[in-house]
Amino acid sequence: MAEKALLGIVLFPLLGAIAIGLFGRKAGRSAVHSIAVLSVAASFGFALIAFGELLRLRLSEHREAASLSFTAYQWFSLKWTQSATLSIPVRFVMDALSGVMTLIVTGIGLLIHIYSTGYMSEEEDYARFFAYLNLFTASMLILVLGSNLPLMFVGWEGVGLCSYLLIGFWFENASYAAAGRKAFVANRIGDFGVLLGMFVLAVATNSLEFSAINAVAEQRPGVFTGAFSLGPSVMPYWALPGISLGTVATLLLFLGCSGKSAQLPLYVWLPDAMAGPTPVSALIHAATMVTAGVYLICRLSPVFALAPVTMAIIASIGAVTALLGASVGLVQNQLKKILAYSTVSQLGFMFAAVGCGAFAAGFMHVYTHAFFKACLFLGAGSVMHAVGAHGDADVRKLGGLRRFMPVTRATFLVSCWAITGVPLLSGMFSKDEILVGVLSAAPYFSFAPWLAPTIFAALVLAAVMTSFYMFRLYFLTFSGEYRGAHGEHAHTPHESPTSMTIPLAVLAFGAVFAGYVWVGVADFAPWVSWLQPSLGSIGGEHAHNAVALSLTFGLASTAVGIGLAAQFYYRKSDVPARLAQQLHGLHSLLLDEWRLDALYNSTILAASRFLSRAANWFDIYIVDGLTTVIPTQTVRVVSFLFTRMQTGLVHAYGAVMAFGLLALVLHFVVPHGDPELVGEPEGMKVELAASAGLGYEYRWDFDSDGTFDTAWSADRSTTRDFTDGDFVRFAVVFEGASYGAQQRTLTLAPKDSVEVSASALGRALTSAEISADEFGPNWQHGDDNRLPVITADRDGVLVTPRGARVRKGGTQQAPDKPVHIARGESVTIGLSRLTVSGYARPRVQVRNVFGIERTQSVGVVVPKVARRLTAQVAAVRAGMP
Amino acid sequence: MNSDLIPWVPFVPMLIVGFGGFVLMMVDAFTKDDAQLATLSTVILFSAAIIATALAAGLGPAPVEPPQALAAYLRVDGLSQFLNITLCAGAGLSALLAGGYLNEHALERGEFYALLVLSTFGAQVLSAASDLLSVFIGLETMSLGAYCMVAFRRSNPRAAEGGMKYFLLGSFAAAIFLFGAALLYGGTGHTDFAGIAASLRSGTAESRLVILGMLMLLVGYLFKVSVVPFHMWTPDAYEGAVTPATTFMSVVIKAAAFASLMRLLMTAFADSLLSDMHSGWPGVMIPLAAITMIVGNLAAAQQESVKRMLAYSSIAHAGYLLVGVAALSSTEPSVRQEAASGVLFYLFAYTVSNVLAFGTLIAIGSYGKEAVSYDDLAGVGRRHPLLALPFILAVLSLMGFPPTAGFLGKWYVFSAAIGAGKPMLWLVVLGVLTSVVGAYYYLRVIVYMFMREPEPGATIAVPMRSGYVVLALVLSGYFVVKMGITPERYIELALSAAGRIG
């Protein structure tokens, strides 16, 4: 029963989205929001049922790794190796991690749905909004509950799509539509990384189920810590030196996480995403979707833990992003923009935490942040609703709102306390644990002992700034006098309807109390022990004094930030204005959000614009020009010539016919020998046949000495056991070292030599040349790029290495002494192989009934040289895990 | 039924058409209303086609030995029965077109229908003939009617010129053919296909005479089906002839000659030494198919007259068909059957597609305002969308665009050729490439109809009104679509016909 609830969790919002999307326009507003709210409420109810069952399994039956799983159906399967099939089911799994995340998504989603019924009440496109919002909820739940990477990716793309649709919800406004597009493109860049990471994981572990991948990480860590190579069939001759497979896979996945969760360098879309309606900002761009990156890292934390290089990169990027977001937040004046940069900054905290291996702490912050940041955004929405602002509100025109909107003000204040880490509120617990986790990671980053302390310092600085900008925001908005009365918002602000204030109150309650799940009693820490079975670990203990240091610095940062903000903005100091003047450069840089958008525009985007112009040029002049103009003009000229042949003179027509008749006579009167091999040579024995014809007789000259070795016979086929005397040349059979290389046969008479070309990149090889590219890597002793010389003499073929690594019979030859290869022997140059065989050119003379004779010949290489790499690759593939 | 008559049952389609020709001449002599002749000849030809269909489908009495007098000369097997359907249907549709065209252009003279029906009779004899003598009689009966039809518009110098050229070159080809037949008789002592084959098998044949005789026979056939370089007469004759006669030539004469060629190659010259890929007849068929596809398509791309374009297109189609004929040399019996059935299917598909194309060309013009060149088609799609529709269907089918009859015809012929092995593979590649060139001039028809407007001051083609033409368009359009979408029954018919050649 509880398993089936998992299906209900996903299905109800999806059905709601479909119902509203199809019929919402016709149905009334009340029908739309009833369906929307009830479907998410049902989803929340099912989530509670499933979570209750999970709790029961864990607490009363003490099953540590308990999880619920429901397989809806088999989605698709791939023939993976010769023995294994990679099957991808649509399966939902709720374990400790996804359980908590599901509750966050459905619970906060429900509150925001309720809030939206009030906030969007004036909106024309009511049904479209709720259809998107429900679709988002369903996608997010697929992302969270999907048991494998492909299914997770469906949700991952789904939330990206809904985010795009909702940011551009008011698409009549061109800049809003552009913001949606920007979000989509930035996310696509990240998704590319997720896909590649997925492929690497699939090749490495032969599975795409999270549980199976994590099991491999725990039981066979060597798979991930070993050097990166995708096996001989994909990457035969090279591997990335010093980079482990785990590092590659996790870096690729992290690229996706940095797109989805707005980290450097892909964070730029999130501030613009505030173009969407405020509930969207609260739900998607603060509480749920943007934390999906953190969730994915936690989900695969056993794998990430095995890649310290990736972890160091994640932690560093998190710390830098936290600083960057907080610093921009210091000076901005738009209400939602400050909150957006705050989100960027807080996500940076989460990544710094998971990057330092503090998965539980990072995920704790996901959980607490969901409450207070959603509350802050909804509070901002309430403010904007009250003053009649659209898009965003300028804090310089607000102020004094505490008198008009007491509930909003109270909840906003509580959330500000929570985010700044005021003691005993939820934010303090997660912030403190993040700082502890960062300090404790010093032994893990053994290759960079300075890293953990640096990150700690950066986060503390970011925390100071957080406290400052949050209270700057609070004071500017709620304290003092209302400054908007004379401006564009002429009417008096009012408190929002209850449909909006109740969610605010509930979220504020969460912002206060959510943190107590961390508080341990004796040895029992509920949050950590609850999540432990689902998370990986980097090992090690809490660092000495870490808790004390973190508490001290954490509380100090809160106090300093709030204190400064109160000094500057509550007491109305002119210090901020003077500071802005004195540090004009820095101030405008922060105001311009570090000008990263401009930087991207002039570098990456400029390059991409150049590339697209070049591609356009190529298409017009090369594709449309050369490849269509040349053939069409050729056809035009030739067809013009054909029509000129049609002179209209009947005797010319007759002449052409007579000419045709003559050609036919010629064809039938001249005999056709066209000798060819029948089957494959067996050793030196070859069966040869000429073509059949009415009254044909044949005789053969096998050794090309001009005298025929057989008498006239009507039998068109013959067999010859070739001997050394029959050969006219040496056949040099060369097989390059690249995967799938074909054999090439060059024939050499005594004193002939083969050209070895330095590089054939970018052009086709002629059949009489060998390129140094084909020798494989490290084919020479030094690096002077001298090329070997291949010549033939009377008894065989001579290879003068001239610095090339030539092996004969397994022994390395001197770098400059010619190596003699007799018929039947072979050498390797680098990884390529060169075999000398015999080349005969038997001739056949055919005589037909008209007594006309014709001699034709065919080249024969005996004995046949087997292809080497096909056999080897087949062997390697068969043995692949 | 009188048991003496049963052996004659398979000959009924041929007899209906043969006697029908004489009846037409009689009616023509004693009646003033020439329009009735169109109806009568259509009835004669379609009833022959329907009876042939019933016979091919296995309805009718069980097969018995043919009448003694005919056994050596004519064979009524699957091939000739299938050809009876194709020929009578194609001729019937041409008669319908003539019914509308001749009346509209004041050319209504009764002998046209007698010529058409008797020429069809010759074609039927040719497709059934299993002896060089009967082949020649069929060939000449068919051709004489065609020569007269080409020159039917006597007052028009182009018609006279086309007819004369066709006649002169046709006589040249017939002489070569007859000479080849004489050499073969000299070499083997036989004129019947079975006897020639037996003589080759027993080794008593004089090889030199056989080889020369064979190549001369081939020239006679290749002329009739207008394979390059024996194709020079085709554009002039097609353009000079009245359009229904052009239609008749392009479908009936081509089909009958191809059928007879197939019978000759599969019975008389099936010997493994003569059908060797290098030294035998495939050695000439393959290069000829290649240059025919190239020249036909490239020359068609250059034409400004749609009628002339269709003439070159018929040369190109002869090239595609020759690919199938060359595949008859395969050593695999299943490939041979596939190739033969592919050619038969192609012939029928080409017949209906070409009737549709010429029929629409006829329907778009009227007296003094004929549609001949691409320019005449400008804007037809806007002015007369219902007339543009059959033309679109026709050119798509001729181009080999799915889902039309022409696509499947090409598909079966090419897949048989792929089954036949290596040198044929290149022929298929070339066939596909030249089909791309074909797309250019076929799609040009659609481009002119829909995307061009007539030049100011140019004479605008005015559609004619004729129930005959409409009926022909509906019938041929039906088959073009039907064979393209649900081809199973037609393929079955072609396969069973190809399985009973001998």
PDB file of C-alpha atoms in Angstrom, chain B residues 312-469:
ATOM      1  CA  TYR B 312      13.216  11.832 -72.547  1.00  0.00           C
ATOM      2  CA  SER B 313      11.752  10.679 -69.277  1.00  0.00           C
ATOM      3  CA  SER B 314      10.454   7.616 -71.097  1.00  0.00           C
ATOM      4  CA  ILE B 315      14.026   6.968 -72.239  1.00  0.00           C
ATOM      5  CA  ALA B 316      15.185   7.278 -68.637  1.00  0.00           C
ATOM      6  CA  HIS B 317      12.512   4.826 -67.544  1.00  0.00           C
ATOM      7  CA  ALA B 318      13.681   2.410 -70.233  1.00  0.00           C
ATOM      8  CA  GLY B 319      17.054   2.616 -68.470  1.00  0.00           C
ATOM      9  CA  TYR B 320      15.514   1.742 -65.089  1.00  0.00           C
ATOM     10  CA  LEU B 321      13.628  -1.142 -66.674  1.00  0.00           C
ATOM     11  CA  LEU B 322      16.811  -2.356 -68.328  1.00  0.00           C
ATOM     12  CA  VAL B 323      18.344  -2.594 -64.843  1.00  0.00           C
ATOM     13  CA  GLY B 324      15.642  -5.123 -64.041  1.00  0.00           C
ATOM     14  CA  VAL B 325      16.218  -6.942 -67.311  1.00  0.00           C
ATOM     15  CA  ALA B 326      19.945  -7.164 -66.603  1.00  0.00           C
ATOM     16  CA  ALA B 327      19.111  -8.693 -63.218  1.00  0.00           C
ATOM     17  CA  LEU B 328      17.472 -11.590 -65.111  1.00  0.00           C
ATOM     18  CA  SER B 329      20.995 -12.936 -65.586  1.00  0.00           C
ATOM     19  CA  SER B 330      21.277 -13.792 -61.888  1.00  0.00           C
ATOM     20  CA  THR B 331      22.074 -17.410 -61.133  1.00  0.00           C
ATOM     21  CA  GLU B 332      19.522 -17.364 -58.307  1.00  0.00           C
ATOM     22  CA  PRO B 333      16.053 -18.406 -59.575  1.00  0.00           C
ATOM     23  CA  SER B 334      14.385 -16.355 -56.840  1.00  0.00           C
ATOM     24  CA  VAL B 335      16.257 -13.229 -57.916  1.00  0.00           C
ATOM     25  CA  ARG B 336      15.304 -13.907 -61.520  1.00  0.00           C
ATOM     26  CA  GLN B 337      11.667 -14.195 -60.554  1.00  0.00           C
ATOM     27  CA  GLU B 338      11.906 -11.076 -58.445  1.00  0.00           C
ATOM     28  CA  ALA B 339      13.510  -9.182 -61.312  1.00  0.00           C
ATOM     29  CA  ALA B 340      10.899 -10.341 -63.831  1.00  0.00           C
ATOM     30  CA  SER B 341       8.028  -9.490 -61.499  1.00  0.00           C
ATOM     31  CA  GLY B 342       9.668  -6.158 -60.715  1.00  0.00           C
ATOM     32  CA  VAL B 343       9.821  -5.311 -64.401  1.00  0.00           C
ATOM     33  CA  LEU B 344       6.183  -6.339 -64.884  1.00  0.00           C
ATOM     34  CA  PHE B 345       5.038  -4.290 -61.904  1.00  0.00           C
ATOM     35  CA  TYR B 346       7.109  -1.374 -63.155  1.00  0.00           C
ATOM     36  CA  LEU B 347       5.573  -1.622 -66.621  1.00  0.00           C
ATOM     37  CA  PHE B 348       2.058  -1.415 -65.236  1.00  0.00           C
ATOM     38  CA  ALA B 349       2.964   1.376 -62.811  1.00  0.00           C
ATOM     39  CA  TYR B 350       4.670   3.300 -65.603  1.00  0.00           C
ATOM     40  CA  THR B 351       1.646   2.783 -67.851  1.00  0.00           C
ATOM     41  CA  VAL B 352      -0.829   4.330 -65.436  1.00  0.00           C
ATOM     42  CA  SER B 353       1.566   7.110 -64.340  1.00  0.00           C
ATOM     43  CA  ASN B 354       2.362   8.103 -67.901  1.00  0.00           C
ATOM     44  CA  VAL B 355      -1.299   8.043 -68.951  1.00  0.00           C
ATOM     45  CA  LEU B 356      -1.989  10.306 -65.988  1.00  0.00           C
ATOM     46  CA  ALA B 357       0.791  12.708 -67.009  1.00  0.00           C
ATOM     47  CA  PHE B 358      -0.126  12.894 -70.707  1.00  0.00           C
ATOM     48  CA  GLY B 359      -3.812  12.891 -69.854  1.00  0.00           C
ATOM     49  CA  THR B 360      -3.437  15.931 -67.630  1.00  0.00           C
ATOM     50  CA  LEU B 361      -1.361  17.647 -70.276  1.00  0.00           C
ATOM     51  CA  ILE B 362      -4.216  17.018 -72.730  1.00  0.00           C
ATOM     52  CA  ALA B 363      -6.855  18.144 -70.242  1.00  0.00           C
ATOM     53  CA  ILE B 364      -5.083  21.416 -69.439  1.00  0.00           C
ATOM     54  CA  GLY B 365      -5.180  22.593 -73.087  1.00  0.00           C
ATOM     55  CA  SER B 366      -7.922  23.072 -75.607  1.00  0.00           C
ATOM     56  CA  TYR B 367      -8.150  23.855 -79.320  1.00  0.00           C
ATOM     57  CA  GLY B 368      -5.669  26.584 -80.178  1.00  0.00           C
ATOM     58  CA  LYS B 369      -4.710  26.913 -76.550  1.00  0.00           C
ATOM     59  CA  GLU B 370      -2.694  23.784 -75.986  1.00  0.00           C
ATOM     60  CA  ALA B 371      -0.375  23.219 -73.092  1.00  0.00           C
ATOM     61  CA  VAL B 372       2.983  22.070 -74.367  1.00  0.00           C
ATOM     62  CA  SER B 373       5.794  23.884 -72.593  1.00  0.00           C
ATOM     63  CA  TYR B 374       6.494  24.523 -68.933  1.00  0.00           C
ATOM     64  CA  ASP B 375       5.454  28.144 -69.448  1.00  0.00           C
ATOM     65  CA  ASP B 376       1.992  26.985 -70.462  1.00  0.00           C
ATOM     66  CA  LEU B 377       1.649  25.381 -67.052  1.00  0.00           C
ATOM     67  CA  ALA B 378       2.345  28.606 -65.176  1.00  0.00           C
ATOM     68  CA  GLY B 379      -0.374  29.331 -62.681  1.00  0.00           C
ATOM     69  CA  VAL B 380      -2.467  26.255 -63.514  1.00  0.00           C
ATOM     70  CA  GLY B 381      -2.328  25.235 -59.862  1.00  0.00           C
ATOM     71  CA  ARG B 382      -4.096  28.444 -58.881  1.00  0.00           C
ATOM     72  CA  ARG B 383      -6.545  28.625 -61.735  1.00  0.00           C
ATOM     73  CA  HIS B 384      -7.493  24.934 -61.888  1.00  0.00           C
ATOM     74  CA  PRO B 385      -6.412  23.181 -58.719  1.00  0.00           C
ATOM     75  CA  LEU B 386      -8.424  20.084 -59.587  1.00  0.00           C
ATOM     76  CA  LEU B 387      -6.416  19.666 -62.788  1.00  0.00           C
ATOM     77  CA  ALA B 388      -3.128  20.273 -61.016  1.00  0.00           C
ATOM     78  CA  LEU B 389      -3.805  17.421 -58.635  1.00  0.00           C
ATOM     79  CA  PRO B 390      -3.503  14.551 -61.177  1.00  0.00           C
ATOM     80  CA  PHE B 391      -0.382  16.147 -62.629  1.00  0.00           C
ATOM     81  CA  ILE B 392       1.223  16.304 -59.186  1.00  0.00           C
ATOM     82  CA  LEU B 393       0.342  12.677 -58.662  1.00  0.00           C
ATOM     83  CA  ALA B 394       1.741  11.757 -62.077  1.00  0.00           C
ATOM     84  CA  VAL B 395       5.092  13.489 -61.689  1.00  0.00           C
ATOM     85  CA  LEU B 396       5.527  12.179 -58.149  1.00  0.00           C
ATOM     86  CA  SER B 397       4.912   8.676 -59.415  1.00  0.00           C
ATOM     87  CA  LEU B 398       7.241   9.085 -62.393  1.00  0.00           C
ATOM     88  CA  MET B 399       9.835  10.506 -60.029  1.00  0.00           C
ATOM     89  CA  GLY B 400       9.455   7.503 -57.760  1.00  0.00           C
ATOM     90  CA  PHE B 401       8.143   9.318 -54.730  1.00  0.00           C
ATOM     91  CA  PRO B 402       6.323   7.286 -52.085  1.00  0.00           C
ATOM     92  CA  PRO B 403       3.521   6.359 -51.730  1.00  0.00           C
ATOM     93  CA  THR B 404       2.843   6.048 -55.429  1.00  0.00           C
ATOM     94  CA  ALA B 405       2.955   3.219 -57.938  1.00  0.00           C
ATOM     95  CA  GLY B 406       6.175   4.565 -59.455  1.00  0.00           C
ATOM     96  CA  PHE B 407       8.014   4.403 -56.165  1.00  0.00           C
ATOM     97  CA  LEU B 408       7.219   0.752 -55.626  1.00  0.00           C
ATOM     98  CA  GLY B 409       8.050  -0.098 -59.242  1.00  0.00           C
ATOM     99  CA  LYS B 410      11.481   1.391 -58.857  1.00  0.00           C
ATOM    100  CA  TRP B 411      11.839  -0.223 -55.461  1.00  0.00           C
ATOM    101  CA  TYR B 412      11.158  -3.744 -56.754  1.00  0.00           C
ATOM    102  CA  VAL B 413      13.377  -3.407 -59.797  1.00  0.00           C
ATOM    103  CA  PHE B 414      16.254  -1.984 -57.782  1.00  0.00           C
ATOM    104  CA  SER B 415      15.923  -4.490 -54.960  1.00  0.00           C
ATOM    105  CA  ALA B 416      16.048  -7.321 -57.488  1.00  0.00           C
ATOM    106  CA  ALA B 417      19.154  -5.730 -58.989  1.00  0.00           C
ATOM    107  CA  ILE B 418      20.788  -5.530 -55.560  1.00  0.00           C
ATOM    108  CA  GLY B 419      20.005  -9.201 -55.097  1.00  0.00           C
ATOM    109  CA  ALA B 420      21.767  -9.956 -58.373  1.00  0.00           C
ATOM    110  CA  GLY B 421      25.173  -8.938 -57.079  1.00  0.00           C
ATOM    111  CA  LYS B 422      28.079  -6.647 -57.448  1.00  0.00           C
ATOM    112  CA  PRO B 423      28.170  -4.844 -60.806  1.00  0.00           C
ATOM    113  CA  MET B 424      24.419  -4.394 -60.518  1.00  0.00           C
ATOM    114  CA  LEU B 425      24.873  -2.632 -57.215  1.00  0.00           C
ATOM    115  CA  TRP B 426      26.648   0.212 -58.951  1.00  0.00           C
ATOM    116  CA  LEU B 427      23.852   0.337 -61.468  1.00  0.00           C
ATOM    117  CA  VAL B 428      21.388   0.840 -58.621  1.00  0.00           C
ATOM    118  CA  VAL B 429      23.530   3.588 -57.133  1.00  0.00           C
ATOM    119  CA  LEU B 430      23.583   5.268 -60.522  1.00  0.00           C
ATOM    120  CA  GLY B 431      19.839   4.749 -60.839  1.00  0.00           C
ATOM    121  CA  VAL B 432      19.242   6.515 -57.539  1.00  0.00           C
ATOM    122  CA  LEU B 433      21.590   9.348 -58.438  1.00  0.00           C
ATOM    123  CA  THR B 434      19.974   9.907 -61.828  1.00  0.00           C
ATOM    124  CA  SER B 435      16.570   9.787 -60.128  1.00  0.00           C
ATOM    125  CA  VAL B 436      17.741  12.830 -58.214  1.00  0.00           C
ATOM    126  CA  VAL B 437      18.266  14.584 -61.522  1.00  0.00           C
ATOM    127  CA  GLY B 438      14.796  13.343 -62.446  1.00  0.00           C
ATOM    128  CA  ALA B 439      13.368  15.086 -59.405  1.00  0.00           C
ATOM    129  CA  TYR B 440      14.554  18.348 -60.918  1.00  0.00           C
ATOM    130  CA  TYR B 441      12.530  18.222 -64.090  1.00  0.00           C
ATOM    131  CA  TYR B 442       9.513  16.463 -62.597  1.00  0.00           C
ATOM    132  CA  LEU B 443       9.194  18.848 -59.677  1.00  0.00           C
ATOM    133  CA  ARG B 444       9.623  21.707 -62.117  1.00  0.00           C
ATOM    134  CA  VAL B 445       6.117  20.897 -63.317  1.00  0.00           C
ATOM    135  CA  ILE B 446       4.769  21.508 -59.811  1.00  0.00           C
ATOM    136  CA  VAL B 447       6.893  24.629 -59.439  1.00  0.00           C
ATOM    137  CA  TYR B 448       5.461  26.100 -62.641  1.00  0.00           C
ATOM    138  CA  MET B 449       1.905  25.153 -61.784  1.00  0.00           C
ATOM    139  CA  PHE B 450       1.989  26.671 -58.313  1.00  0.00           C
ATOM    140  CA  MET B 451       4.797  29.167 -58.049  1.00  0.00           C
ATOM    141  CA  ARG B 452       4.804  30.914 -61.434  1.00  0.00           C
ATOM    142  CA  GLU B 453       2.357  33.211 -63.102  1.00  0.00           C
ATOM    143  CA  PRO B 454       1.997  33.376 -66.904  1.00  0.00           C
ATOM    144  CA  GLU B 455       3.951  36.110 -68.680  1.00  0.00           C
ATOM    145  CA  PRO B 456       1.735  39.096 -69.448  1.00  0.00           C
ATOM    146  CA  GLY B 457       0.318  38.763 -72.945  1.00  0.00           C
ATOM    147  CA  ALA B 458       1.124  35.072 -73.302  1.00  0.00           C
ATOM    148  CA  THR B 459      -1.612  32.748 -74.518  1.00  0.00           C
ATOM    149  CA  ILE B 460      -3.087  31.042 -71.533  1.00  0.00           C
ATOM    150  CA  ALA B 461      -3.924  27.393 -71.851  1.00  0.00           C
ATOM    151  CA  VAL B 462      -7.641  26.805 -71.339  1.00  0.00           C
ATOM    152  CA  PRO B 463      -8.703  23.389 -70.068  1.00  0.00           C
ATOM    153  CA  MET B 464     -10.857  21.276 -72.309  1.00  0.00           C
ATOM    154  CA  ARG B 465     -14.024  19.596 -71.180  1.00  0.00           C
ATOM    155  CA  SER B 466     -14.331  15.921 -71.933  1.00  0.00           C
ATOM    156  CA  GLY B 467     -15.846  13.048 -70.024  1.00  0.00           C
ATOM    157  CA  TYR B 468     -13.435  10.666 -71.773  1.00  0.00           C
ATOM    158  CA  VAL B 469     -10.362  12.433 -70.472  1.00  0.00           C
TER     159      VAL B 469
END
